Coordinates of C-alpha atoms in Angstrom, one line a residue:
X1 CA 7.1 11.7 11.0
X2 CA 6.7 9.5 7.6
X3 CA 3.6 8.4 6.5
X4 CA 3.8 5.4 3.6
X5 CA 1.0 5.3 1.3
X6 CA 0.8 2.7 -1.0
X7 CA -1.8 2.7 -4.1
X8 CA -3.5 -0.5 -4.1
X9 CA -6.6 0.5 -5.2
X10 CA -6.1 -0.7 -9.0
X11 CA -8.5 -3.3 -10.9
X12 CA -5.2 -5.8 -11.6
X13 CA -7.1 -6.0 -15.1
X14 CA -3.8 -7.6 -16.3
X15 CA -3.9 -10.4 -13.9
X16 CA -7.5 -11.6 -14.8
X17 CA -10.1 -13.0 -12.1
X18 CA -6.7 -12.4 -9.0
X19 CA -6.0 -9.1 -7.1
X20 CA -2.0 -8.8 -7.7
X21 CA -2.0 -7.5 -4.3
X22 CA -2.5 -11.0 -3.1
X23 CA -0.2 -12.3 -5.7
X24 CA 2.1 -14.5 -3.7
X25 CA 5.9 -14.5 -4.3
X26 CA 8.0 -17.0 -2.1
X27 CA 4.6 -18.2 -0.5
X28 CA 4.0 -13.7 0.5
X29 CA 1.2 -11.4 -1.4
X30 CA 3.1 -9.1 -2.9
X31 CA 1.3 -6.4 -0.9
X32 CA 2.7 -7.9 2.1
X33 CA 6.2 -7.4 0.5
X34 CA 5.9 -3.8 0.3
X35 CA 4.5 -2.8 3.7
X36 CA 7.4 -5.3 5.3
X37 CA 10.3 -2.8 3.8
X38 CA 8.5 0.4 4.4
X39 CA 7.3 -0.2 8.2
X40 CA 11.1 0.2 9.6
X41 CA 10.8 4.1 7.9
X42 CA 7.1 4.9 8.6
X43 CA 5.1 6.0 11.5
X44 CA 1.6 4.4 9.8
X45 CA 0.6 3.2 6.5
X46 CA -2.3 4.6 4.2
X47 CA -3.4 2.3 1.7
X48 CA -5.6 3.3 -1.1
X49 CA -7.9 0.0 -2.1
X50 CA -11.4 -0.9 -3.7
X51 CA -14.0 -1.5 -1.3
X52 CA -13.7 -5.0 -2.3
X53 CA -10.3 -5.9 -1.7
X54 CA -10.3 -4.5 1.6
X55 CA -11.2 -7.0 4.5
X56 CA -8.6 -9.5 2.3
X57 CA -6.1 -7.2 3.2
X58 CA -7.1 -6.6 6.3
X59 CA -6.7 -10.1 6.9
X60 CA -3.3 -10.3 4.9
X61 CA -2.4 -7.0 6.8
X62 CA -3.4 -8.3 10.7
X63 CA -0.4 -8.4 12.3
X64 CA 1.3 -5.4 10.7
X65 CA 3.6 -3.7 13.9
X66 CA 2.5 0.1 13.2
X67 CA -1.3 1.2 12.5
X68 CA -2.4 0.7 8.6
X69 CA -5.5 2.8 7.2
X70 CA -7.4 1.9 4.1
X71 CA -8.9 4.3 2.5
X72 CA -11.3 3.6 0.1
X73 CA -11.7 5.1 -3.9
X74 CA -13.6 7.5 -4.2
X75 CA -13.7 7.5 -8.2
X76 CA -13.8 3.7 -9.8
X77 CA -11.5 3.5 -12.2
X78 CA -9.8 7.0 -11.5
X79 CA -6.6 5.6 -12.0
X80 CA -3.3 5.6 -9.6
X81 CA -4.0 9.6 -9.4
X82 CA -7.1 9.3 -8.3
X83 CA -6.1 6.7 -5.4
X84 CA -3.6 8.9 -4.4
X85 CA -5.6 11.7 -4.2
X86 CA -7.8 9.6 -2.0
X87 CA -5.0 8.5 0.3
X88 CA -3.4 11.9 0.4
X89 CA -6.7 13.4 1.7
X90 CA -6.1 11.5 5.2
X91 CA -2.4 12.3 5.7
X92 CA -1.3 15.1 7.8
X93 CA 2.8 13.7 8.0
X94 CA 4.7 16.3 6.4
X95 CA 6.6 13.2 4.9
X96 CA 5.2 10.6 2.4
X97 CA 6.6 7.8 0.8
X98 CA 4.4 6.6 -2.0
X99 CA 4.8 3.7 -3.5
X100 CA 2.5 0.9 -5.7
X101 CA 1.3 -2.4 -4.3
X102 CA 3.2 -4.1 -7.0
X103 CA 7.1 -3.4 -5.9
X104 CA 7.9 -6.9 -3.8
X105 CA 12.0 -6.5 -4.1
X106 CA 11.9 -2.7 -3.3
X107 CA 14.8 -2.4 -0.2
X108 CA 14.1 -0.7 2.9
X109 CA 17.6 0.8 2.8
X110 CA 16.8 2.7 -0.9
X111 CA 13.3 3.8 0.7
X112 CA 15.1 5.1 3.7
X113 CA 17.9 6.8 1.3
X114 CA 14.7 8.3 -0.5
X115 CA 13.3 9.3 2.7
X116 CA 16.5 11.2 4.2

């Protein structure tokens, strides 16, 4: 089994007062992009988020067709390490794709080339 995690947990310090995550392209958060291609190759998701962001993406996240975890930082401003770290803590898959919240044209079939 595959577990996706995706690191969300970042302060989108270049996007000013907006979480990227909820960045919409073509009318979708971005965030929503990325779980959309990895879901076909995954058994769950792990996402890595601020305690903050979370119920948004819960919310953006509702209707998701396999079970999505957030996990939330342990270490403010730790960096994508950190947040993986975090995420990586709750897995037991001997699989993971990791990828970034911020990747809305990634392709399912490259991710499940990556995964094979």
């Amino acid at each position: 089994m595959t577990v996706g995690i995706i690191v969300a947990g970042g302060s989108s310090s270049r996007f000013g007062s907006t979480d990227k995550t909820l960045a919409t392209i073509d009318g979708t958060p971005m965030i929503r992009h990325v779980v959309d291609r990895v879901v076909p190759i995954v058994n769950r998701i792990v996402i890595n988020v601020r305690k903050p962001q979370q119920p948004s993406l819960k919310t953006v996240l509702s209707d998701v067709p396999c079970p999505v975890q957030f996990v939330i930082d342990q270490h403010t401003d730790g960096g994508p390490v950190a947040g993986l770290r975090t995420a990586i803590d709750v897995v037991s898959e001997a699989t993971a794709l990791v990828l970034a919240c911020d990747l809305p044209l990634l392709r399912t079939a490259t991710l499940s080339a990556l995964v094979e």
